Coordinates of C-alpha atoms in Angstrom, one line a residue:
M1 CA -34.5 22.1 -26.3
A2 CA -33.3 25.6 -25.6
L3 CA -29.8 24.4 -24.9
S4 CA -29.5 22.8 -28.3
T5 CA -30.8 25.9 -29.9
L6 CA -28.2 28.1 -28.1
N7 CA -25.3 25.8 -28.4
P8 CA -26.1 23.5 -31.4
P9 CA -23.9 20.4 -31.5
S10 CA -22.3 19.5 -34.8
L11 CA -24.7 17.3 -36.6
G12 CA -22.2 16.2 -39.3
G13 CA -19.6 14.9 -37.0
S14 CA -17.4 18.0 -37.3
C15 CA -17.2 21.4 -35.8
S16 CA -16.1 24.8 -36.9
R17 CA -12.7 26.1 -35.8
R18 CA -12.6 29.1 -33.6
D19 CA -10.5 30.9 -36.2
G20 CA -12.9 30.1 -39.0
T21 CA -10.4 28.2 -41.0
G22 CA -12.5 25.2 -41.5
T23 CA -13.8 22.2 -39.5
V24 CA -12.3 19.7 -37.1
P25 CA -13.9 16.2 -37.2
L26 CA -15.4 15.1 -33.9
S27 CA -14.9 11.4 -33.2
A28 CA -17.7 9.3 -32.0
A29 CA -16.1 9.0 -28.6
R30 CA -15.9 12.8 -28.3
R31 CA -19.6 13.1 -29.3
R32 CA -20.5 10.5 -26.7
Q33 CA -18.4 12.2 -23.9
G34 CA -20.0 15.5 -24.7
R35 CA -23.5 14.0 -24.6
I36 CA -22.7 12.2 -21.3
L37 CA -21.6 15.5 -19.7
T38 CA -24.6 17.4 -21.1
G39 CA -27.0 14.7 -20.0
A40 CA -25.5 14.7 -16.5
G41 CA -26.0 18.4 -16.3
L42 CA -29.6 18.2 -17.5
A43 CA -30.3 15.3 -15.0
L44 CA -29.3 17.5 -12.2
L45 CA -32.0 20.1 -12.9
P46 CA -34.9 18.2 -11.5
W47 CA -32.7 17.1 -8.6
L48 CA -32.3 20.7 -7.7
G49 CA -36.1 21.0 -7.2
Y50 CA -36.2 17.9 -5.1
L51 CA -33.4 19.2 -2.8
A52 CA -35.1 22.6 -2.4
G53 CA -38.4 20.9 -1.6
T54 CA -37.2 18.3 0.8
L55 CA -34.4 19.7 2.8
P56 CA -34.5 22.2 5.6
P57 CA -34.1 25.8 4.2
A58 CA -30.6 26.3 5.6
E59 CA -29.3 23.0 4.2
A60 CA -31.2 23.4 0.9
A61 CA -29.5 26.7 0.1
A62 CA -26.0 25.2 0.4
W63 CA -26.8 21.9 -1.4
V64 CA -28.9 23.5 -4.2
A65 CA -26.1 26.1 -4.8
L66 CA -23.5 23.4 -5.0
D67 CA -25.5 21.2 -7.3
A68 CA -26.6 24.2 -9.5
M69 CA -22.9 25.0 -10.0
E70 CA -22.2 21.4 -10.9
A71 CA -25.1 21.4 -13.4
A72 CA -23.8 24.6 -15.0
A73 CA -20.2 23.2 -15.2
L74 CA -21.4 19.9 -16.7
L75 CA -23.7 21.7 -19.2
T76 CA -20.8 24.0 -20.2
A77 CA -18.3 21.3 -20.5
G78 CA -20.6 19.0 -22.5
T79 CA -21.8 21.6 -24.9
R80 CA -18.3 22.9 -25.5
L81 CA -17.0 19.6 -26.1
L82 CA -19.7 19.0 -28.7
R83 CA -18.5 22.2 -30.3
G84 CA -14.9 21.3 -30.2
D85 CA -14.0 23.7 -27.6
S86 CA -11.7 22.4 -24.8
R87 CA -12.2 25.0 -22.2
N88 CA -14.1 24.6 -18.9
R89 CA -13.7 20.8 -18.2
A90 CA -11.8 20.9 -15.0
A91 CA -14.5 23.0 -13.1
A92 CA -16.9 20.1 -13.3
A93 CA -14.3 17.7 -12.0
V94 CA -13.5 19.8 -9.0
L95 CA -17.1 20.4 -8.1
L96 CA -18.1 16.8 -8.5
L97 CA -15.2 15.6 -6.4
A98 CA -16.2 18.2 -3.7
D99 CA -19.8 17.2 -3.8
A100 CA -18.9 13.5 -3.3
C101 CA -16.6 14.3 -0.4
L102 CA -19.2 16.5 1.3
D103 CA -22.0 14.0 0.8
L104 CA -19.9 11.4 2.4
A105 CA -18.7 13.5 5.3
T106 CA -22.1 14.8 6.2
A107 CA -24.2 11.6 5.7
A108 CA -25.7 10.0 8.8
P109 CA -24.7 6.3 9.3
G110 CA -27.0 3.8 7.8
T111 CA -29.2 4.3 4.7
E112 CA -28.1 7.9 4.1
L113 CA -24.4 7.0 4.1
A114 CA -25.1 4.0 1.8
T115 CA -27.0 6.4 -0.6
A116 CA -24.1 8.9 -0.5
L117 CA -21.6 6.1 -1.3
A118 CA -23.7 4.8 -4.1
M119 CA -24.1 8.2 -5.6
A120 CA -20.3 8.9 -5.2
V121 CA -19.2 5.6 -6.7
G122 CA -21.9 5.4 -9.4
A123 CA -22.1 9.0 -10.6
E124 CA -20.1 11.7 -9.1
L125 CA -16.6 10.1 -9.1
P126 CA -16.9 8.6 -12.6
L127 CA -18.1 12.0 -14.0
A128 CA -15.4 13.8 -12.1
G129 CA -12.8 11.3 -13.6
L130 CA -14.1 11.8 -17.2
S131 CA -14.1 15.6 -16.7
A132 CA -10.5 15.5 -15.3
W133 CA -9.3 13.2 -18.1
L134 CA -10.9 15.4 -20.7
A135 CA -9.4 18.5 -19.2
S136 CA -6.0 17.0 -19.3
R137 CA -6.3 16.2 -23.0
R138 CA -5.7 18.7 -25.8
A139 CA -8.6 19.8 -27.9

């Protein structure tokens, strides 16, 4: 709730220009992409608590820090996309790609590796691809 209060998405399908000269229409695809990125950032928040409570303290500090940066980057990219602002999309792509690589590199063989692979293929790499694709496009 607080996020939508601080960064309200455009309800009418348009957003104000940064120079105040009018509005730019937001396509349905743009709104959907912004919601996906914002939702992914919000979904990481409970995950941070899970990691902090289940991992040994030394590991928890590193993984929670990385995932907190991912959440911040996704929330920033998503809310800015909903506002028609094209900045800060590449950061999420880089962090998600790094997380997928580190998860795969540090996973023990067996169930842990299968879980890391499923998360990489099912969430981290698709979100990294979306973020990178959005970063390469003009506003």
